[in-house]
mmCIF file of C-alpha atoms in Angstrom:
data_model
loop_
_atom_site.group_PDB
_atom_site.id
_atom_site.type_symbol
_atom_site.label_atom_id
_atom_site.label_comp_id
_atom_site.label_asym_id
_atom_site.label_seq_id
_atom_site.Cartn_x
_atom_site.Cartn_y
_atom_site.Cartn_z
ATOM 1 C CA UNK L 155 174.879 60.405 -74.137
ATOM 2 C CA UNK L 156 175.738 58.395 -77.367
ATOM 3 C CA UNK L 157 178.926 57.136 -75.656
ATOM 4 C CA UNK L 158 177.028 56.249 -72.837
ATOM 5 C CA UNK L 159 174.192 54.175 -75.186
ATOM 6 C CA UNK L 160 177.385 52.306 -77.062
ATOM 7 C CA UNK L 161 179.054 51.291 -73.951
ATOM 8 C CA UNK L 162 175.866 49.685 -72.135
ATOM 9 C CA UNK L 163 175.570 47.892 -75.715
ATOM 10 C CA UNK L 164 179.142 47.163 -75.427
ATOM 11 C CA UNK L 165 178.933 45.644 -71.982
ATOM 12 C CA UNK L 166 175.332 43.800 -72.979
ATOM 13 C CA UNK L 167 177.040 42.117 -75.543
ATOM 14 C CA UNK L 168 180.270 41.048 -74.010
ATOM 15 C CA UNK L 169 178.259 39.539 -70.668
ATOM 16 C CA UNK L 170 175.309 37.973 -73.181
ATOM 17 C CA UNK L 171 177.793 36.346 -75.198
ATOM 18 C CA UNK L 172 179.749 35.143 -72.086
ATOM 19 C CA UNK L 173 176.664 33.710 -70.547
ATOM 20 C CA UNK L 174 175.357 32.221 -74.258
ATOM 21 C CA UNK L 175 178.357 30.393 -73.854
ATOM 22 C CA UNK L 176 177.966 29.006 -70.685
ATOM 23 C CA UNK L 177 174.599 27.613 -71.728
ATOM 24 C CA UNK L 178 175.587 26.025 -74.740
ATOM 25 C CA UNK L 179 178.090 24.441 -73.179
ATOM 26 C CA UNK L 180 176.002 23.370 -70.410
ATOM 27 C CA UNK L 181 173.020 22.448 -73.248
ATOM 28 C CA UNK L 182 174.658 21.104 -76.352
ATOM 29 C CA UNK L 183 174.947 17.335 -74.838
ATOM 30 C CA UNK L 184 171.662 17.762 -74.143
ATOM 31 C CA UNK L 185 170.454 18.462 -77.380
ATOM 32 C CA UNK L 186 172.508 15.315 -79.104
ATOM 33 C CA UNK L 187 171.581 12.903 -76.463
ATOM 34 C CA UNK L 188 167.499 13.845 -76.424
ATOM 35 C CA UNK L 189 167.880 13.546 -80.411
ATOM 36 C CA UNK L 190 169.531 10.032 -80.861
ATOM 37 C CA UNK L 191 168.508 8.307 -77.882
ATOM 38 C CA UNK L 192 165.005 9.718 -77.547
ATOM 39 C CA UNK L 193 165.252 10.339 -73.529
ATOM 40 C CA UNK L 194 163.740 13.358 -72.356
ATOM 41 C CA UNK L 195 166.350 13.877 -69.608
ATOM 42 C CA UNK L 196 165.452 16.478 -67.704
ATOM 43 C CA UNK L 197 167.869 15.745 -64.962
ATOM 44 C CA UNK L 198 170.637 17.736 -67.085
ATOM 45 C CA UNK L 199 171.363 20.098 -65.122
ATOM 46 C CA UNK L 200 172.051 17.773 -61.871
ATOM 47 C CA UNK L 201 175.623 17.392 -64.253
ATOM 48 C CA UNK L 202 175.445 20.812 -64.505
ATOM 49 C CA UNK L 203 175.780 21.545 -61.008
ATOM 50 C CA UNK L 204 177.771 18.357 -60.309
ATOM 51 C CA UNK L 205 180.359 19.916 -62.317
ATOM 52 C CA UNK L 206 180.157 23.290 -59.773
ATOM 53 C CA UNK L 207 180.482 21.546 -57.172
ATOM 54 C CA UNK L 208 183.479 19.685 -57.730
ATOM 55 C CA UNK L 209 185.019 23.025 -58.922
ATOM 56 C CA UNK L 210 184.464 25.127 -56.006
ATOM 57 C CA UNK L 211 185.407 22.258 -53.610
ATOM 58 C CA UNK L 212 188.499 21.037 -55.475
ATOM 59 C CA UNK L 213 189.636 24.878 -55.362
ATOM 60 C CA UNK L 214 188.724 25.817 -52.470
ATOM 61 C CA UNK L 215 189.236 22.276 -50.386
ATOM 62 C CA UNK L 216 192.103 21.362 -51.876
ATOM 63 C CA UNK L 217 193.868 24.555 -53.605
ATOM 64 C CA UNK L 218 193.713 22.678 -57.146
ATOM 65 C CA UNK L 219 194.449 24.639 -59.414
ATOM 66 C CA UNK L 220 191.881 26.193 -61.778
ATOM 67 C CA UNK L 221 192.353 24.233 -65.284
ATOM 68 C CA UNK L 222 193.044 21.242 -63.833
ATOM 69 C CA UNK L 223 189.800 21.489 -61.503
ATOM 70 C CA UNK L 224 187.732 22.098 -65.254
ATOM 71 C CA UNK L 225 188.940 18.776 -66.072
ATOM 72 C CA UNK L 226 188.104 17.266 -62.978
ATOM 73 C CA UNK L 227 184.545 18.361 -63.303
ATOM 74 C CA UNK L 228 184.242 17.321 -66.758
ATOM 75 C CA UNK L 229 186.511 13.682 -66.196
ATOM 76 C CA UNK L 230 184.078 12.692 -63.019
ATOM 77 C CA UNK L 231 181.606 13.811 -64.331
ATOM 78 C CA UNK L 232 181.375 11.740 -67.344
ATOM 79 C CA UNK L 233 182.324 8.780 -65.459
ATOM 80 C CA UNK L 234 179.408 8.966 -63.032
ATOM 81 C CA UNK L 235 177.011 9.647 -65.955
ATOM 82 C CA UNK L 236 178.154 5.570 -67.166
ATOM 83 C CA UNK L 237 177.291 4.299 -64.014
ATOM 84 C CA UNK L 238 173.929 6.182 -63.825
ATOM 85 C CA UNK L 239 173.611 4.962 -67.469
ATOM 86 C CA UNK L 240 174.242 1.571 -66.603
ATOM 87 C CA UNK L 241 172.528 1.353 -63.671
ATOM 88 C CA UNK L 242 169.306 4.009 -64.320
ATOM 89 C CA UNK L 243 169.352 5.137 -67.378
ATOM 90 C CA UNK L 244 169.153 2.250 -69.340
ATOM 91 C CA UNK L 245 166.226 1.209 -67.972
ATOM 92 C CA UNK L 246 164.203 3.872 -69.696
ATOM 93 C CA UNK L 247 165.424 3.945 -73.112
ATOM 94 C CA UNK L 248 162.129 3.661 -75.121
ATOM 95 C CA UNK L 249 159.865 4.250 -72.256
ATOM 96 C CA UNK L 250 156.736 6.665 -72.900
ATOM 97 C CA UNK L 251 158.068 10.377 -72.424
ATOM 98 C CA UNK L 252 155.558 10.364 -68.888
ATOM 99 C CA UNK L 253 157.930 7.920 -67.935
ATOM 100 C CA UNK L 254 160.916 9.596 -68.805
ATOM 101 C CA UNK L 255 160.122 12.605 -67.190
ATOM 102 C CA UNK L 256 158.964 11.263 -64.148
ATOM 103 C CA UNK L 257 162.146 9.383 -63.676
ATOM 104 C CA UNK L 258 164.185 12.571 -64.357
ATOM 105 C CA UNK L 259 161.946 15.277 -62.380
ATOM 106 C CA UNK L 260 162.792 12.167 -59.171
ATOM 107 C CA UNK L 261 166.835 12.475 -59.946
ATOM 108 C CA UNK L 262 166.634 16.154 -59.553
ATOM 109 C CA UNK L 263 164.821 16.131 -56.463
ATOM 110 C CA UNK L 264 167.079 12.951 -54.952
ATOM 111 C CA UNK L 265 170.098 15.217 -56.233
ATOM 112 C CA UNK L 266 169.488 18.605 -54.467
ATOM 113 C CA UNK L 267 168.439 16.786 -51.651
ATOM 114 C CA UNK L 268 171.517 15.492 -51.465
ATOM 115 C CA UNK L 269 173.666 18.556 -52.476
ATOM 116 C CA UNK L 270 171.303 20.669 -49.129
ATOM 117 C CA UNK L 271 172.659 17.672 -46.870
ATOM 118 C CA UNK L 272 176.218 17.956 -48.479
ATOM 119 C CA UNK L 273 176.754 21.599 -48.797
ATOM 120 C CA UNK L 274 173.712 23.489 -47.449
ATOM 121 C CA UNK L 275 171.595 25.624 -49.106
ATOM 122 C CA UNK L 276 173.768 28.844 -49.719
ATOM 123 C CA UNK L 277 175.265 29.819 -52.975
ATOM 124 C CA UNK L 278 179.150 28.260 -52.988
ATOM 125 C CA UNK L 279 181.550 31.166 -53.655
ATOM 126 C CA UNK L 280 184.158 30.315 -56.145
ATOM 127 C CA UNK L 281 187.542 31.346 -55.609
ATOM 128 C CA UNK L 282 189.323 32.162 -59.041
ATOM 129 C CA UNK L 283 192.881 33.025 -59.172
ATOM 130 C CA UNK L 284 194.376 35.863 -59.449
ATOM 131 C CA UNK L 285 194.550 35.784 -63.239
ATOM 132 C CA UNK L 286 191.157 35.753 -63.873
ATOM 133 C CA UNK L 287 190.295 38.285 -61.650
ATOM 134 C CA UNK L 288 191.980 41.162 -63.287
ATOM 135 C CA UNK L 289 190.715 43.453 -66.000
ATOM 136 C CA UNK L 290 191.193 43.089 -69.724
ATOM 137 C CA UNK L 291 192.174 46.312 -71.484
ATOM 138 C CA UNK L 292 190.921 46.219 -75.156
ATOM 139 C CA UNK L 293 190.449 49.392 -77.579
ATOM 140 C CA UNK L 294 190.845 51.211 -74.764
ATOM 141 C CA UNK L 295 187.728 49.486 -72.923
ATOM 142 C CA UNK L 296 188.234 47.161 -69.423
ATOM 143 C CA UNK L 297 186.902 43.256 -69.552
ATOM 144 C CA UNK L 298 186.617 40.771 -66.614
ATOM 145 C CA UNK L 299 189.439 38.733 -67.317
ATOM 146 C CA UNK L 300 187.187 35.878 -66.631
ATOM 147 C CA UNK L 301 184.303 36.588 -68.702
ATOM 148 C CA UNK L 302 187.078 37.229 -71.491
ATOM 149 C CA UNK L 303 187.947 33.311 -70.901
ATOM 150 C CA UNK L 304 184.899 31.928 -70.657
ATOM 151 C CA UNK L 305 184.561 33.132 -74.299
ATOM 152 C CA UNK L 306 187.746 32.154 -75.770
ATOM 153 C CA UNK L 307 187.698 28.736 -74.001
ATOM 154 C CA UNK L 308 184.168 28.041 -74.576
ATOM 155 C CA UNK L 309 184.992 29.174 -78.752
ATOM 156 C CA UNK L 310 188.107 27.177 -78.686
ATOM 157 C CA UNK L 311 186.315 23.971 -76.997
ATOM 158 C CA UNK L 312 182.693 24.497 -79.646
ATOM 159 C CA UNK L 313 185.488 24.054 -81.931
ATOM 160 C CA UNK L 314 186.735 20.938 -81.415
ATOM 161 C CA UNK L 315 183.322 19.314 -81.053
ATOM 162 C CA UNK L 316 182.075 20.427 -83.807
ATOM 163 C CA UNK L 317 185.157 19.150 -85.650
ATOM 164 C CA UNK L 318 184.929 16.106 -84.281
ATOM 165 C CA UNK L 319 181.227 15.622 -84.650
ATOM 166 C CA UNK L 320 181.693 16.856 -88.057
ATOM 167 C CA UNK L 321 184.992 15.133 -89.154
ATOM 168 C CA UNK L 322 185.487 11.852 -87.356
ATOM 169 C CA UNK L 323 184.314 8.668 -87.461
ATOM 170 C CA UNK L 324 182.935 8.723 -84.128
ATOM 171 C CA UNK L 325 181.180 12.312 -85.195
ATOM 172 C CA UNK L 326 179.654 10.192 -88.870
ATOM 173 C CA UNK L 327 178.055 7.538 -86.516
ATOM 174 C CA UNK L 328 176.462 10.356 -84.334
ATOM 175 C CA UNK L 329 175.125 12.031 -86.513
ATOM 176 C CA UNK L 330 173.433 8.814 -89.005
ATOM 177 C CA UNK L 331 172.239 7.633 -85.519
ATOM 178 C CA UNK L 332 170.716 10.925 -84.869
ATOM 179 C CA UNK L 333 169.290 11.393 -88.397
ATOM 180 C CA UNK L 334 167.886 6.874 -88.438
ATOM 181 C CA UNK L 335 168.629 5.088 -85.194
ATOM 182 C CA UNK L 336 167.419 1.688 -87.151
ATOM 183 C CA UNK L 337 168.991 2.461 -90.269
ATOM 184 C CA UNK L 338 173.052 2.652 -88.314
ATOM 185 C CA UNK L 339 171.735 -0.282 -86.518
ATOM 186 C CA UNK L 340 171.199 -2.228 -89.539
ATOM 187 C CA UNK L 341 174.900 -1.008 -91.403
ATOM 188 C CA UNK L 342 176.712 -2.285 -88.107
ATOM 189 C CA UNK L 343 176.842 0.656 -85.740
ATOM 190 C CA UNK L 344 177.212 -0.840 -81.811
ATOM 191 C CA UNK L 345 174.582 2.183 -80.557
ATOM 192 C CA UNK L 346 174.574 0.855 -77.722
ATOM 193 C CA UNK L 347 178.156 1.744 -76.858
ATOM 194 C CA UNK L 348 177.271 4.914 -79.128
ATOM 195 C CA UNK L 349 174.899 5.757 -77.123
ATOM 196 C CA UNK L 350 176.927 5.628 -73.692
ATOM 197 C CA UNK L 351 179.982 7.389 -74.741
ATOM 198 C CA UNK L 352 177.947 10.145 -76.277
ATOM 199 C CA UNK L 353 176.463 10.288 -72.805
ATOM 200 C CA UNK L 354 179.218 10.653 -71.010
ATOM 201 C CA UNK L 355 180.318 13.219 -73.737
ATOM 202 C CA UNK L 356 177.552 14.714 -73.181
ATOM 203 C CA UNK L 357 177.287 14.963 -69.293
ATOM 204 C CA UNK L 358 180.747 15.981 -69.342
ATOM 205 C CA UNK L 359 179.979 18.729 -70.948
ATOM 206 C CA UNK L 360 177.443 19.661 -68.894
ATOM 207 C CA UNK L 361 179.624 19.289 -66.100
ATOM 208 C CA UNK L 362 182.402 21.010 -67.724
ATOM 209 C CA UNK L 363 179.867 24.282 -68.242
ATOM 210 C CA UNK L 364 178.359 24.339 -64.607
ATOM 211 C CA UNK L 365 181.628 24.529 -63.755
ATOM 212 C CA UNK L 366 182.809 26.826 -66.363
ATOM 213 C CA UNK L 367 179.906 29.236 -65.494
ATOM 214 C CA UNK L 368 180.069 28.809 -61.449
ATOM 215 C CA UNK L 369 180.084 32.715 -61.098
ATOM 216 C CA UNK L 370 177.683 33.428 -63.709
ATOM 217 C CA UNK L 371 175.077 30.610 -62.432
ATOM 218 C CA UNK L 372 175.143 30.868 -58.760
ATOM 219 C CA UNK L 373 175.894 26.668 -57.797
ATOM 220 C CA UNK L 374 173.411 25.886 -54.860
ATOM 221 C CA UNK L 375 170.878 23.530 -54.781
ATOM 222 C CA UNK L 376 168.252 24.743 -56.454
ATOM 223 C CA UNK L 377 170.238 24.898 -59.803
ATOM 224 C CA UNK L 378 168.611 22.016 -61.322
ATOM 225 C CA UNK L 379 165.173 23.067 -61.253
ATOM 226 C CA UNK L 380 166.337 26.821 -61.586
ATOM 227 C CA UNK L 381 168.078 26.145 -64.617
ATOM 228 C CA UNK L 382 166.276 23.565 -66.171
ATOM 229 C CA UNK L 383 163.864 25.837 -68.631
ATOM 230 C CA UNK L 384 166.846 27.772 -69.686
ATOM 231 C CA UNK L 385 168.399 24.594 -70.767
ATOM 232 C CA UNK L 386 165.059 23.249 -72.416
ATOM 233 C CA UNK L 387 164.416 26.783 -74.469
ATOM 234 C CA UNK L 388 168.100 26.008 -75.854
ATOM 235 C CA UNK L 389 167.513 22.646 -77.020
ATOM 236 C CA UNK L 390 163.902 23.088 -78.084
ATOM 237 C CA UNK L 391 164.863 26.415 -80.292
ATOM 238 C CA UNK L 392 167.936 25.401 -81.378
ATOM 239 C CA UNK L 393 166.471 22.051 -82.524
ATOM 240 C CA UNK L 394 167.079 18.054 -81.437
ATOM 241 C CA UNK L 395 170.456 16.729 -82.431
ATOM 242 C CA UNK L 396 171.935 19.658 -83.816
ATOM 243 C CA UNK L 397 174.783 21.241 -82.878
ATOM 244 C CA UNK L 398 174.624 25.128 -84.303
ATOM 245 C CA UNK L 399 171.243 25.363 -83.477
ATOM 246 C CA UNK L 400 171.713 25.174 -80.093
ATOM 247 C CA UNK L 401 174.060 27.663 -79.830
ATOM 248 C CA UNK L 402 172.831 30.351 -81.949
ATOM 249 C CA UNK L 403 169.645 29.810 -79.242
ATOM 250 C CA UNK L 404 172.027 29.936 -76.669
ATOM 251 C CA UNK L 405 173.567 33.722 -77.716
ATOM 252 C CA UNK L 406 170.150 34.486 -78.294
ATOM 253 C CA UNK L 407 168.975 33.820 -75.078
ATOM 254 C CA UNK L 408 172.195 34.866 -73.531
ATOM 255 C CA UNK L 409 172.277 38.236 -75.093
ATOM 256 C CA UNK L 410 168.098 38.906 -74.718
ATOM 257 C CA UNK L 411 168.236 37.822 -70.982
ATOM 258 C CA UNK L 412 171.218 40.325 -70.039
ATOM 259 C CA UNK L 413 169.386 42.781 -72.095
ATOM 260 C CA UNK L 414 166.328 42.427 -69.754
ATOM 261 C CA UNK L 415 168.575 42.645 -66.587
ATOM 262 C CA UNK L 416 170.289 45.591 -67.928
ATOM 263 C CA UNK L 417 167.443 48.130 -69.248
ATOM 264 C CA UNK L 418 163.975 46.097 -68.388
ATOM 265 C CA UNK L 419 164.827 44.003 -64.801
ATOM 266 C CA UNK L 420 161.209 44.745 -63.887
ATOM 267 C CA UNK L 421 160.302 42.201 -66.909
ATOM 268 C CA UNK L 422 162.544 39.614 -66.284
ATOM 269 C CA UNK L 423 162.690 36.976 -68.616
ATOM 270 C CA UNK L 424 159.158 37.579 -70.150
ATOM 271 C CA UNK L 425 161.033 38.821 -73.668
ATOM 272 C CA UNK L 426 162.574 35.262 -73.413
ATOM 273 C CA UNK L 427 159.183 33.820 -73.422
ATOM 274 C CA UNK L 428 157.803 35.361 -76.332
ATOM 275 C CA UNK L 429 160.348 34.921 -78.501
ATOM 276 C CA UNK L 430 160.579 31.601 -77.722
ATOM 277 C CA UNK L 431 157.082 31.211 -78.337
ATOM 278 C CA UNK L 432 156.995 32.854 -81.699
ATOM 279 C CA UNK L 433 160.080 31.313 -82.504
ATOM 280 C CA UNK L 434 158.464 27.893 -81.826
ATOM 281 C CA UNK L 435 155.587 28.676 -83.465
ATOM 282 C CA UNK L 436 157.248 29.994 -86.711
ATOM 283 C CA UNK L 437 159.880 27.120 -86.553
ATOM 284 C CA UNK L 438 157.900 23.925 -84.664
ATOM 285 C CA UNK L 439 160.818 21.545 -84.535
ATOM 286 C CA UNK L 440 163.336 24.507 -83.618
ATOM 287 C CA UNK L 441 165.799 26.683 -85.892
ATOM 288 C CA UNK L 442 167.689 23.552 -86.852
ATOM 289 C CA UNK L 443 165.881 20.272 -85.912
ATOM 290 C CA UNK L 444 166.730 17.333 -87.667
ATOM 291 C CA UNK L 445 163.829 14.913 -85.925
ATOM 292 C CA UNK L 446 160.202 15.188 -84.815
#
């Protein structure tokens, strides 16, 4: 019995943290873009599922092969989120949030339209390689070889951007935008272009993660709206502009939501809820918000 009770915690932890992952991936643009350029962009997750998309076509399409289909998702990606920005976008930076949202809530509905029309309405099956569909053997206990991945690429990838947001020039002006927009403005700071690359950083991201997470978050059309609180209780508990707020929300909601499916799937994600209400109520601008 006691081995049994270890091994379901085992196995809750190991799929929470993979999925954690996958969110924060998926959210962490999110969070920095919402906290230094003010747009309530609830549109995310078309990037998100953008990012499937081009994963599942460009391997099963056109036999790319698996890494170099990641990058795809995350290099187009980020170059269609400049020409939304440049064409859409832009004209809604420091619009009332009604506004905002409005304008967002219509890209998600233009984009699934558009993704039923493209690829219909079922779920897209992604075809992994062979790699990745074997079984890790650790302590003596077997792990998806591709949740095993997701982890270590997701870690590895968390820690570059948070070494680059944290020790590069291009990281400094990020974060004094995020903490005084007019104060970088005034000391020389082009936010403008700040504000697109990080953008396309951003999106890319997002892209990169809906790709990333394909088999965990089923890619169809629906995914934008589906998704979409999942992606706001990240950013909201984790806090605007940060970057480890985010993703302890992320294992937190990773980890509570497997949880549910695994011992209480008659709940769903009502534990999510509540502690995101309590957290929220303890913690108003989330664990580690650095604006109001």
């Amino acid at each position: 019995m006691m081995d049994a009770f270890i091994s379901s915690i085992i196995s809750v932890l190991f799929y929470g943290i993979a999925y954690g992952m996958v969110l924060y991936v998926i959210s962490v643009g999110l969070s920095i873009t919402m906290g230094m350029m003010g747009v309530a962009n609830l549109a995310h997750g078309v990037f998100a599922m953008s990012g499937g998309y081009i994963l599942v076509t460009a391997l099963a399409k056109f036999h790319i092969p698996f890494p170099l289909a990641l990058a795809l998702a995350f290099s187009l990606v980020a170059i269609a989120s400049v020409f939304l920005d440049r064409l859409l976008y832009k004209h809604i930076y420091g619009s009332p949030e009604l506004e905002q949202v409005l304008f967002s809530i219509a890209l998600i509905f233009i984009a699934t339209a558009v993704a039923r029309i493209v690829f219909g309405t079922l779920q897209q099956p992604v075809h992994l390689p062979d790699y990745l569909k074997d079984q890790f053997t650790f302590l003596g206990r077997d792990f998806p070889a591709y949740r095993v991945f997701i982890i270590i690429f997701s870690s590895v990838l968390i820690g570059v951007l948070w070494f680059g947001v944290e020790n590069t020039k291009w990281g400094a002006m990020v974060r004094a935008t995020v903490d005084h927009r007019e104060m970088a403005q005034s000391i020389g700071i082009n936010t403008k272009l700040l504000f697109s690359v990080t953008f396309a950083v951003g999106s890319g991201l997002a892209g990169l993660g809906g790709a990333l997470g394909a088999e965990i978050i089923a890619i169809q059309p629906t995914y934008p709206l589906e998704q979409l609180v999942f992606f706001l209780i990240v950013v909201s508990v984790g806090g605007l502009g940060s970057l480890k707020g985010p993703f302890i929300a992320a294992l937190l909601i990773g980890i509570l939501d497997t949880a549910c499916k695994y011992w209480l799937p008659e709940f769903g994600a009502f534990f999510i809820y509540i502690v995101t209400i309590g957290i929220l109520l303890w913690r108003p601008m989330g664990l580690l918000g650095k604006r109001a």
